[in-house]
Coordinates of C-alpha atoms in Angstrom, one line a residue:
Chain A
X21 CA 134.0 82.2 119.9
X22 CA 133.1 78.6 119.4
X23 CA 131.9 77.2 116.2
X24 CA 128.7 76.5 118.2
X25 CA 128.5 79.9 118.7
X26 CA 129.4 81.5 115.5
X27 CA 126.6 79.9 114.0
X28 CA 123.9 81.1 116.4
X29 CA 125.4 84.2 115.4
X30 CA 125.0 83.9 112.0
X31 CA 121.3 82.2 112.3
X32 CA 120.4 85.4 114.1
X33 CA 122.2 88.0 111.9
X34 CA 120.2 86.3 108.9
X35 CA 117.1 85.5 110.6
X36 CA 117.0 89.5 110.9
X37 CA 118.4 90.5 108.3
X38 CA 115.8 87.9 106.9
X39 CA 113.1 90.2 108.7
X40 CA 114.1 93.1 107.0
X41 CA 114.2 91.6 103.4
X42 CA 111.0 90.3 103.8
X43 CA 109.0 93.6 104.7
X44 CA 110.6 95.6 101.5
X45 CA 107.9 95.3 99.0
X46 CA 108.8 98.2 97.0
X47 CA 109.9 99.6 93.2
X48 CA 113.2 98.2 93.1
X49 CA 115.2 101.7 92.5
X50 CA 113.9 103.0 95.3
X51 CA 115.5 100.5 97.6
X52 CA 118.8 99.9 95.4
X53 CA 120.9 102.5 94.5
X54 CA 122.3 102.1 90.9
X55 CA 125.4 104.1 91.4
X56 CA 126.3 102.4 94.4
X57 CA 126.9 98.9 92.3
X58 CA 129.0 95.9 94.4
X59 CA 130.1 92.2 93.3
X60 CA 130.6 89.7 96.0
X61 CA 130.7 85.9 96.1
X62 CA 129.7 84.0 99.1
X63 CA 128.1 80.9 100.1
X64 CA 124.6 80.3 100.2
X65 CA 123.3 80.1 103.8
X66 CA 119.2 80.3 102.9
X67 CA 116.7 80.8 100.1
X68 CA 113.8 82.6 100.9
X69 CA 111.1 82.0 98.3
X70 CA 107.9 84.0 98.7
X71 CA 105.9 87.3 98.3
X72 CA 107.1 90.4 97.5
X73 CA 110.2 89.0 96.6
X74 CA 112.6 86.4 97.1
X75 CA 115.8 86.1 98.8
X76 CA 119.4 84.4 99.1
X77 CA 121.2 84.6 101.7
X78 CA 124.5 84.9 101.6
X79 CA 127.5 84.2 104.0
X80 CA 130.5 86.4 102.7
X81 CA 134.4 86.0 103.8
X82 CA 135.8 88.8 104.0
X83 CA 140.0 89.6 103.8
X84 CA 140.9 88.9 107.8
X85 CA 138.5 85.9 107.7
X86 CA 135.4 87.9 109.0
X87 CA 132.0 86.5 107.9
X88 CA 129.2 88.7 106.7
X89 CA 125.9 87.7 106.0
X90 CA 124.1 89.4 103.3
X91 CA 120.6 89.4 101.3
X92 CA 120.5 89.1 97.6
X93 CA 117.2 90.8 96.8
X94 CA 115.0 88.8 93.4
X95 CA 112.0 89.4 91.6
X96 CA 108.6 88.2 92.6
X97 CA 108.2 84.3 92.5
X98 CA 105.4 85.0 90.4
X99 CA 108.1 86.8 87.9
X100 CA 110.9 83.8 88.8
X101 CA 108.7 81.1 87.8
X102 CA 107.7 82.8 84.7
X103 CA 111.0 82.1 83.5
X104 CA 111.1 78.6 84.7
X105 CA 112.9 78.8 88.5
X106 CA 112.1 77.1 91.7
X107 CA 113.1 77.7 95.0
X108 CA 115.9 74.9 94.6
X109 CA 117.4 76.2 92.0
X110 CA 120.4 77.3 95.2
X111 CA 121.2 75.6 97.9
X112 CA 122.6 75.9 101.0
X113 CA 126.3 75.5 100.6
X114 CA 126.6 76.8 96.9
X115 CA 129.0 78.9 96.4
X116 CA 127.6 81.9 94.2
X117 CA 128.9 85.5 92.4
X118 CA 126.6 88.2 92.6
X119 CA 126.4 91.5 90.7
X120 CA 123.9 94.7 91.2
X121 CA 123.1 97.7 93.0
X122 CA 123.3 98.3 97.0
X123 CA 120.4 99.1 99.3
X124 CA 120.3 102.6 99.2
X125 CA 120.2 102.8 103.3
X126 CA 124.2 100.6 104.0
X127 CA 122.7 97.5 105.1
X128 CA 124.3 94.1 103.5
X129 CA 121.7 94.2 101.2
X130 CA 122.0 94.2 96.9
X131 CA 119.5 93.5 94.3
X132 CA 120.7 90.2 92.6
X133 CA 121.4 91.6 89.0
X134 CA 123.1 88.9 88.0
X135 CA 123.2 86.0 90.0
X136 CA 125.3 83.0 89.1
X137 CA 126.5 79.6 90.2
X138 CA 130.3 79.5 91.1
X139 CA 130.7 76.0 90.5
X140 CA 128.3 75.8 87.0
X141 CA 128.8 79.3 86.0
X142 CA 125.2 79.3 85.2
X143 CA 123.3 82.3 85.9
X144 CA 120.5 81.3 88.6
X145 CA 117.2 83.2 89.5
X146 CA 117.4 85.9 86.1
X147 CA 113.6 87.2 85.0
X148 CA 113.9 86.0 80.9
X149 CA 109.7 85.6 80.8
X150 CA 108.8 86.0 77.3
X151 CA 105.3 86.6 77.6
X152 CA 102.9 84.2 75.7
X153 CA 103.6 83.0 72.3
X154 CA 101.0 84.7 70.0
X155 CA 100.3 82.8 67.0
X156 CA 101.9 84.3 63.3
X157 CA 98.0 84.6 61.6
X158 CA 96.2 86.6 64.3
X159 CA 93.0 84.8 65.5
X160 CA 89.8 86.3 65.1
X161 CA 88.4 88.6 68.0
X162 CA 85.8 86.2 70.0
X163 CA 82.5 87.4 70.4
X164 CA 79.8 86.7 72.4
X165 CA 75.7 85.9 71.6
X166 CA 75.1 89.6 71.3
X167 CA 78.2 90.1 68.5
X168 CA 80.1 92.3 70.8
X169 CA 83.6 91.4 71.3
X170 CA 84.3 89.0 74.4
X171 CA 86.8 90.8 76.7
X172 CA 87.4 87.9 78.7
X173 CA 87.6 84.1 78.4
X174 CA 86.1 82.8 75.1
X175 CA 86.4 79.2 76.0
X176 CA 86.2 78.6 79.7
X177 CA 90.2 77.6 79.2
X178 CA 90.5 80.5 81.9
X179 CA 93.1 83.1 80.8
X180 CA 93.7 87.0 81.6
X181 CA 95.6 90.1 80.3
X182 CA 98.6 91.1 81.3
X183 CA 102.1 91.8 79.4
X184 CA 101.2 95.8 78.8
X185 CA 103.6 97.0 76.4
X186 CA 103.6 99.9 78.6
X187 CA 103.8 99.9 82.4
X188 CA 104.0 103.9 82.9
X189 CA 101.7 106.6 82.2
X190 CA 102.8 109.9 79.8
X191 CA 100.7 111.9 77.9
X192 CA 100.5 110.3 74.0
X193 CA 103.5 111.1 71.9
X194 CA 105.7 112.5 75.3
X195 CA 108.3 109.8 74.6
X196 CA 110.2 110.6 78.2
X197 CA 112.7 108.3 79.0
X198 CA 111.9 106.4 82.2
X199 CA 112.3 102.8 83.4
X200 CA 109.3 100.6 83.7
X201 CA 108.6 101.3 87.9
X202 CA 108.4 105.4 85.8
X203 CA 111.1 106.7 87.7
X204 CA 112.5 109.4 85.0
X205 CA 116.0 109.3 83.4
X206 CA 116.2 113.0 83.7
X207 CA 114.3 114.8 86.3
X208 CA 114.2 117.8 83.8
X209 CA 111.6 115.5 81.8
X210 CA 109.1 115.9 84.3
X211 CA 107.0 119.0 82.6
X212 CA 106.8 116.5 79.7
X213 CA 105.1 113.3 81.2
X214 CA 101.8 115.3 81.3
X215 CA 100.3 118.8 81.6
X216 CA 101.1 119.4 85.5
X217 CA 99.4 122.2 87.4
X218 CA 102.7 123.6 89.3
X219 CA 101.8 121.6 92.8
X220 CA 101.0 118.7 91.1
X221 CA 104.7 119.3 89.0
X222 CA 106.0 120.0 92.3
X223 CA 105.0 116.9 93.6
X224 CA 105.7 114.5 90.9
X225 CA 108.8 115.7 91.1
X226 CA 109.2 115.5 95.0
X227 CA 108.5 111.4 94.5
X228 CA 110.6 111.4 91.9
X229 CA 113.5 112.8 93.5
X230 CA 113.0 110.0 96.5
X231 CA 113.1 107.2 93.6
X232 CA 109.1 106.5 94.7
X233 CA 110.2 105.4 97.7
X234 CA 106.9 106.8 99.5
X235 CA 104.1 104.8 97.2
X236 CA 101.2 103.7 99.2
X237 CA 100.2 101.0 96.4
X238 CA 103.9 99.1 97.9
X239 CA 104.1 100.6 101.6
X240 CA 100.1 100.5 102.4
X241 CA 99.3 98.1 99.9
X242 CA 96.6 100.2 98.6
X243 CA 94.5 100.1 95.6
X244 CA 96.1 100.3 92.2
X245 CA 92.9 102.2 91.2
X246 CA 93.0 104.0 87.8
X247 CA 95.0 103.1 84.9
X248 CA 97.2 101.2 87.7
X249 CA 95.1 98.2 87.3
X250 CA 96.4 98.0 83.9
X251 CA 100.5 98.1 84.4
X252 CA 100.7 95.8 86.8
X253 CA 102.7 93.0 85.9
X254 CA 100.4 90.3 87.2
X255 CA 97.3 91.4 85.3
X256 CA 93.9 91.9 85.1
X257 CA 90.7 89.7 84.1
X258 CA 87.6 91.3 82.8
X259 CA 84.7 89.0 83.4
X260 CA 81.2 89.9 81.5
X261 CA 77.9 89.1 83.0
X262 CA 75.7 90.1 80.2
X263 CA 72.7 88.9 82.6
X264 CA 73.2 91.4 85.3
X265 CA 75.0 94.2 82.6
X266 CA 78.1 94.0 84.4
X267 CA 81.8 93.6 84.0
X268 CA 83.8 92.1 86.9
X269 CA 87.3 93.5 86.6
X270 CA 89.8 90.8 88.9
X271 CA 92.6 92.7 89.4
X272 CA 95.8 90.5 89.9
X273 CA 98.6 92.7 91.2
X274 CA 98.3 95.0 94.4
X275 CA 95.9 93.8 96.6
X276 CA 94.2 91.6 94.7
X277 CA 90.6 92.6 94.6
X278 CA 88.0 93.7 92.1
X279 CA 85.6 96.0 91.1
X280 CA 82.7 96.5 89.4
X281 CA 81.3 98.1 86.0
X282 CA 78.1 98.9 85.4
X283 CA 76.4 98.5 82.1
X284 CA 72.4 98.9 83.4
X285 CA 72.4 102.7 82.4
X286 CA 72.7 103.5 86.0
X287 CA 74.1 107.1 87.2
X288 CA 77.8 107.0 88.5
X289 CA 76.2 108.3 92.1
X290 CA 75.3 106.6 94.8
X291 CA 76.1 102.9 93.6
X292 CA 77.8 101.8 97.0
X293 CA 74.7 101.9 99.3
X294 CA 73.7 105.2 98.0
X295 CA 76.2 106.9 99.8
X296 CA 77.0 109.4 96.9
X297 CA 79.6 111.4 98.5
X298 CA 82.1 108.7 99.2
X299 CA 84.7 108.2 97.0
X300 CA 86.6 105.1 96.4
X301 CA 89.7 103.4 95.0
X302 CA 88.1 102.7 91.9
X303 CA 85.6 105.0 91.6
X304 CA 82.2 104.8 90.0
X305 CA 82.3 102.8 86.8
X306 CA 79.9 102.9 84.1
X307 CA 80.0 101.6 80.5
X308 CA 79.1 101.4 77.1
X309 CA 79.3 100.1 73.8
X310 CA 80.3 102.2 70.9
X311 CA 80.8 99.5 67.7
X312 CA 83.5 97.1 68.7
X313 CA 84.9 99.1 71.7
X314 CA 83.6 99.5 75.1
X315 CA 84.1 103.0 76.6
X316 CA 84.1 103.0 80.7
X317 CA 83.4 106.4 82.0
X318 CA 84.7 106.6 86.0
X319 CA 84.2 109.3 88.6
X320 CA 84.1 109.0 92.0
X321 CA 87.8 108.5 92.9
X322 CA 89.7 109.1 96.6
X323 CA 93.2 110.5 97.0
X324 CA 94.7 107.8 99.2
X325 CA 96.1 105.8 95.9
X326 CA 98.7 106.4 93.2
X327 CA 96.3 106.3 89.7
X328 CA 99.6 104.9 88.1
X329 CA 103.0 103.8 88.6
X330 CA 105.6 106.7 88.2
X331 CA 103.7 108.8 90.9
X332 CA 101.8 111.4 88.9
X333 CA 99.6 112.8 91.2
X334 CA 95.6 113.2 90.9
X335 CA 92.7 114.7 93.2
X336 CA 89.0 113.7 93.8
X337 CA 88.2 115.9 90.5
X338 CA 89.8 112.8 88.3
X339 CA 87.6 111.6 85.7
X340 CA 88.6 108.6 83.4
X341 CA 87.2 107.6 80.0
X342 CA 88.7 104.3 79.1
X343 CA 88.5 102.3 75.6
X344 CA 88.6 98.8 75.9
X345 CA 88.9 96.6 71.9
X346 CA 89.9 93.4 71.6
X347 CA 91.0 93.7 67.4
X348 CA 92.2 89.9 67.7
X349 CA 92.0 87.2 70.0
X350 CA 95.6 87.8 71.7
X351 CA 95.4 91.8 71.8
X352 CA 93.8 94.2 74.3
X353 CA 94.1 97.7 73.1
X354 CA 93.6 100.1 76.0
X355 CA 93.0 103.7 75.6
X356 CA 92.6 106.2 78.4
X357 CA 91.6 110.2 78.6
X358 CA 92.7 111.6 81.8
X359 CA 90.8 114.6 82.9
X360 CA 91.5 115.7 86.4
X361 CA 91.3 119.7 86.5
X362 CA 92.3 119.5 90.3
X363 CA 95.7 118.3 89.2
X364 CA 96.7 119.2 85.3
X365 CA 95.6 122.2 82.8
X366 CA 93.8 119.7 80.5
X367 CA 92.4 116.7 79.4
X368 CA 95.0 114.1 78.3
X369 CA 95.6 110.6 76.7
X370 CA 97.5 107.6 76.7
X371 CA 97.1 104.3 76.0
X372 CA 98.8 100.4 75.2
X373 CA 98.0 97.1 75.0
X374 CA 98.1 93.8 77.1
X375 CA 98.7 90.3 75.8
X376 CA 95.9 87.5 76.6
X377 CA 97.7 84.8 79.0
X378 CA 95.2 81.9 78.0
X379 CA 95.0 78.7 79.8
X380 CA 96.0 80.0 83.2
X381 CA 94.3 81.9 86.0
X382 CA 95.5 84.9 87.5
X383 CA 98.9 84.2 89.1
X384 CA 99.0 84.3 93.4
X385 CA 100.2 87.4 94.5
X386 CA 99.5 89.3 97.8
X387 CA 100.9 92.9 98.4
X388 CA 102.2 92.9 102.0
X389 CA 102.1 96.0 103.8
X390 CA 105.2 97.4 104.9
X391 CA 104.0 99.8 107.5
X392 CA 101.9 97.8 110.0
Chain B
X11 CA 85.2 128.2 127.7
X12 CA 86.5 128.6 124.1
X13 CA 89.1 126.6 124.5
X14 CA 87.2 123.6 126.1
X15 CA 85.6 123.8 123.1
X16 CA 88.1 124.0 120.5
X17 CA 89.1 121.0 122.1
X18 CA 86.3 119.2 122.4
X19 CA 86.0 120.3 118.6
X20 CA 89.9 118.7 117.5
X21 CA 88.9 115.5 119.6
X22 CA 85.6 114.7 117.5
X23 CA 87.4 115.5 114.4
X24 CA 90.5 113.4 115.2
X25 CA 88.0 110.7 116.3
X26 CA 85.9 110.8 113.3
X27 CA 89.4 111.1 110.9
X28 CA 91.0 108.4 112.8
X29 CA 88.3 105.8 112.0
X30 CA 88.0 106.9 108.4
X31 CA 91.7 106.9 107.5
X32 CA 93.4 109.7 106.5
X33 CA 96.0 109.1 103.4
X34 CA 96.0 111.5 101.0
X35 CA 98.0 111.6 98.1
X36 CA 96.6 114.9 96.3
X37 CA 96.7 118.1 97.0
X38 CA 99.9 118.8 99.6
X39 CA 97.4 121.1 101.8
X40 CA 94.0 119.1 101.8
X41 CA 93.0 118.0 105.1
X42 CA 92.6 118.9 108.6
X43 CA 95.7 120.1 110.1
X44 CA 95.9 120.5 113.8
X45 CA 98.7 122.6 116.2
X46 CA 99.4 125.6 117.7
X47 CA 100.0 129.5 116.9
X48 CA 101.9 130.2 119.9
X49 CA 101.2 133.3 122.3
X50 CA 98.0 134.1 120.4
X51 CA 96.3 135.7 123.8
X52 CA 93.2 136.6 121.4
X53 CA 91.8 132.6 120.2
X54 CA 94.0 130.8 122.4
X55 CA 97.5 128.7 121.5
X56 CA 95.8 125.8 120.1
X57 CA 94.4 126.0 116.4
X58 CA 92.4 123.6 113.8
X59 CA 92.7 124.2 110.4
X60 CA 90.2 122.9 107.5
X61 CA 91.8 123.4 103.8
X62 CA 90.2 122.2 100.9
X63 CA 91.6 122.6 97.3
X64 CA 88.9 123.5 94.0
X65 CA 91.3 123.1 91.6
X66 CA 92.3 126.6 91.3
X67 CA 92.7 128.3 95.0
X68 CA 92.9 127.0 98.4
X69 CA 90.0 127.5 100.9
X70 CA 89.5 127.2 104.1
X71 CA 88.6 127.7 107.9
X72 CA 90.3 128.1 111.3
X73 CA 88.7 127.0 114.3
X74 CA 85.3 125.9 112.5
X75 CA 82.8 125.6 115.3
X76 CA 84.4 127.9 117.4
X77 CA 86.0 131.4 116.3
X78 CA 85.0 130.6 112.5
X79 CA 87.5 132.4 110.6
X80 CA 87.3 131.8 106.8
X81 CA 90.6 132.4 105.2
X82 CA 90.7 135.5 102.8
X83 CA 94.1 134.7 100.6
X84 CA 95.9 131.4 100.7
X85 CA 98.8 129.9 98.7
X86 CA 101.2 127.3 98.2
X87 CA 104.2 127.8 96.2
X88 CA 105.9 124.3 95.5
X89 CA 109.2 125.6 95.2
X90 CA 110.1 125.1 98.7
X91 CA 106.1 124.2 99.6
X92 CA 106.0 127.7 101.1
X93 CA 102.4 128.3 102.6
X94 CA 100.9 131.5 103.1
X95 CA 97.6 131.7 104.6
X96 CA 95.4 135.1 105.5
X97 CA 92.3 134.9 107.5
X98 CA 90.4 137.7 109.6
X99 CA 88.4 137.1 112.7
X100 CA 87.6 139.1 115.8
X101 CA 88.2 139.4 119.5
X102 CA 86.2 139.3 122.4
X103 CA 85.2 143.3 121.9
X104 CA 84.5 142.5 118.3
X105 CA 87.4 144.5 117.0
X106 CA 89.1 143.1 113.9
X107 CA 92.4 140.6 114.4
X108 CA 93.7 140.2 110.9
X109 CA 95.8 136.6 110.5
X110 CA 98.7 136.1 108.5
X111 CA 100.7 132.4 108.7
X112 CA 103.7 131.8 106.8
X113 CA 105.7 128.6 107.0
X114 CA 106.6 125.8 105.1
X115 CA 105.4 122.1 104.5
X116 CA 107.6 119.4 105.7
X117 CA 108.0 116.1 105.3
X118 CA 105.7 116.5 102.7
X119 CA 105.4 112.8 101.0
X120 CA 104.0 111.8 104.5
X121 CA 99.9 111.9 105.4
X122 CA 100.9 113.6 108.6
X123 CA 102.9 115.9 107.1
X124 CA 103.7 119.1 108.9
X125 CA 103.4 123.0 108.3
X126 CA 105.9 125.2 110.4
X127 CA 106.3 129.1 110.6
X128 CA 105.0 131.8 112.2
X129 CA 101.6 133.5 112.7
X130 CA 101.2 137.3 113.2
X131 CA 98.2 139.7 113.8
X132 CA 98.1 142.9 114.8
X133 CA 97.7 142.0 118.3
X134 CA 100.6 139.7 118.2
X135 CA 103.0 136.7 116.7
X136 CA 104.5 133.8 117.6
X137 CA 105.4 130.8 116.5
X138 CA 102.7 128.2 113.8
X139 CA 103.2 124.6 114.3
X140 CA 100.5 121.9 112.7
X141 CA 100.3 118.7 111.5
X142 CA 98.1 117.0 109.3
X143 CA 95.5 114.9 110.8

């Protein structure tokens, strides 16, 4: 084979191992398989930089002189730039070491780990976002003409939440160990995370067992309805309209979309055309104030989501009270009750808090659909 | 006759499920499942089944529309998603066929997820294939 020759063959095997990379939008443990960990050092043939993540490409030698070309799976560049990288941070022809877990299904793919530049031996493309500085002296909760807390932008600066110091759901005080996509260190665990009916046990643990490789919210790109709205990584704005007594809620991971929350006293039936019988990602949002805190009651809900990351499952019976205070400019404290009786015994709670990201808009991210 | 219309029955459902979507991520049984109980010389080899869940106990119907047959006992056991289903219906002369379906669910993290087992009355048994519309 001609030089000619060998790189067509190498364009191709990257340009579809390139389509491959670029239609696994996913929780990263149920593409990579921990156990099956591999170091390698190559040369850079390609950097792919966009949604859902990015990728290197990687031209490997192998002992007999045989080339392989494999795909370093990153984070989001929404995640990379948080921490200050650009596309150029490798080039083609940089020679690079990489560390991490293999695609779970053989191909030349790895999650890059630990990424670094042979010839600097500077680690390249590694997620180190701290999250926004928040000043020493907390600053006072903003509040709007009415004295209820602002839950949005104070100062038209633009800004949003996001940062939740918790990205999975468990019932308060559980304290199961699981990573941050809610994929359980211990199966066993599983009859702790919340009070399962068996089938709804039965499946958690099912999704569980497949790493969550089966999640609509990455393979579909559906709705991160629920308490989902407020784990995902590229957050959430809540935008008040005191004139119309609603609260837009612009929902910055997933597919990007919003909904709506009504504060006009309304009934949580028929608010989508009056079709009362049709349920929906979101459900059927109503709110109130009680002092400082604004408790959202939702009904309404369709099974064709995951409520939360982790894959606890829910039925059209799910009804969500959620407590929204803002105790200082910086904080949003976030309180849930989760009362579905077509899926656990009882009513249960859980609850964080999100960081205000002022200054910026929502980042650009697009779930891509992995199925069509 | 019946069958023309047990067909005409599963192709206005499928139509009307196909254009609203049909994920579902709750309940392993909800749904409309659609296959055959093989040899069943009483209703015919194809069957339609409608399954609901309440929150405590599974409901449901075979061949709504048609032969009507609300199920008496049903059950899932998620160890092994074993499905048993019960349901009583008649024949042509009006005399009693009593239902019983036992199978499994597979591929169960899909929305067309499948049950597979066998049927048996006491006019006959065979083989219960369907898969969830």
């Amino acid at each position: 084979m001609n030089v000619r020759a060998s790189i067509k063959v190498c364009v191709a095997l990257g340009a579809a191992l390139c389509v491959a990379a670029a239609a696994a939008h996913h929780a990263i443990e149920a593409k990579f398989d921990y156990a099956k960990r591999l170091s390698l050092r190559g040369i850079v043939t390609g950097v792919d930089w966009r949604n859902p993540h990015a990728h290197v490409f990687v031209n490997v030698t192998r002992d007999g002189g045989a080339i392989e070309n494999w795909a370093v799976e990153l984070e989001s560049t929404v995640l990379l730039r948080r921490s200050g990288w650009q596309h150029d941070a490798l080039k083609p022809g940089d020679a690079i070491e990489v560390n991490g877990p293999t695609a779970r299904d053989g191909s030349r793919q790895v999650w890059g780990e630990r990424v670094v530049a042979t010839a600097t031996q500077r680690q390249v493309y590694n997620v180190v976002d701290p999250g926004p500085s928040v000043p020493q002296a907390p600053r006072p909760t903003p509040r709007g003409a009415d004295g209820k807390p602002l839950l949005g932008v104070a100062d038209g600066s633009g800004g949003y939440w996001a940062y939740p110091t918790s990205t999975v759901l468990m019932q308060a005080g559980a304290n199961v160990p699981m990573n941050a996509d809610g994929i359980l260190a211990r199966l066993a665990d599983a009859p702790r995370v919340a009070p399962f009916q068996p089938w709804a046990l039965g499946l958690y643990r099912h999704r569980q067992e497949r790493h969550l490789a089966d999640d609509p919210g990455y393979l579909n790109c559906k709705n991160p309805g629920g308490v989902r709205q407020f784990q995902t990584p590229y957050g959430v704005q809540l935008i008040q309209d005191p004139g119309r007594q609603r609260i837009f809620v612009l929902v910055g991971g997933g597919n990007r979309n919003y909904h709506i929350i009504y504060m006009d006293g309304r009934s949580q039936q028929g608010q989508v055309q009056g079709d009362d019988d049709n349920p929906l990602y979101y459900g059927r949002g109503v709110a109130h104030w009680e002092g400082d805190t604004l408790v959202v009651s939702t009904t309404g809900f369709n099974e064709d989501f995951w409520f939360t990351n982790g894959g606890l499952p829910h039925t059209d019976k799910l009804s969500l009270v959620e407590r929204f205070s803002r105790p200082d400019y910086d904080t949003l404290r976030y309180e849930v009750t989760i009362d579905d009786p077509g899926a656990y015994t009882k009513p249960w709670s859980s609850g964080w808090e999100l960081k205000w990201v002022g200054g910026e808009d929502l980042p650009v991210y697009f779930c891509q659909d992995n199925r069509s | 006759m019946r069958r023309l219309l047990l067909k005409f029955a599963a192709a206005s459902l499928l139509a009307g499920l196909a254009a609203a979507g049909s994920a579902q991520e709750g309940h392993p049984l909800k749904g409309s499942w659609l296959g055959e109980w093989t040899g069943n010389s009483v209703h015919g080899d194809n069957i339609l089944l409608i399954l609901d869940w309440d929150g405590k106990a599974i409901t449901g119907m075979i061949n709504p529309g048609t032969d009507n047959m609300a199920l008496t006992k049903a059950s899932l056991e998620p160890n092994g998603w074993v499905v048993h289903l019960e349901a009583e219906g008649k024949d042509k002369d009006g005399s009693a066929v009593r239902y019983v379906i036992e199978g499994k669910i597979e591929n169960l993290e899909l929305p067309n997820r499948s049950i597979n087992g066998t049927w048996s009355s006491n006019k006959g048994r065979g083989k219960f294939t369907a898969s969830r519309q």
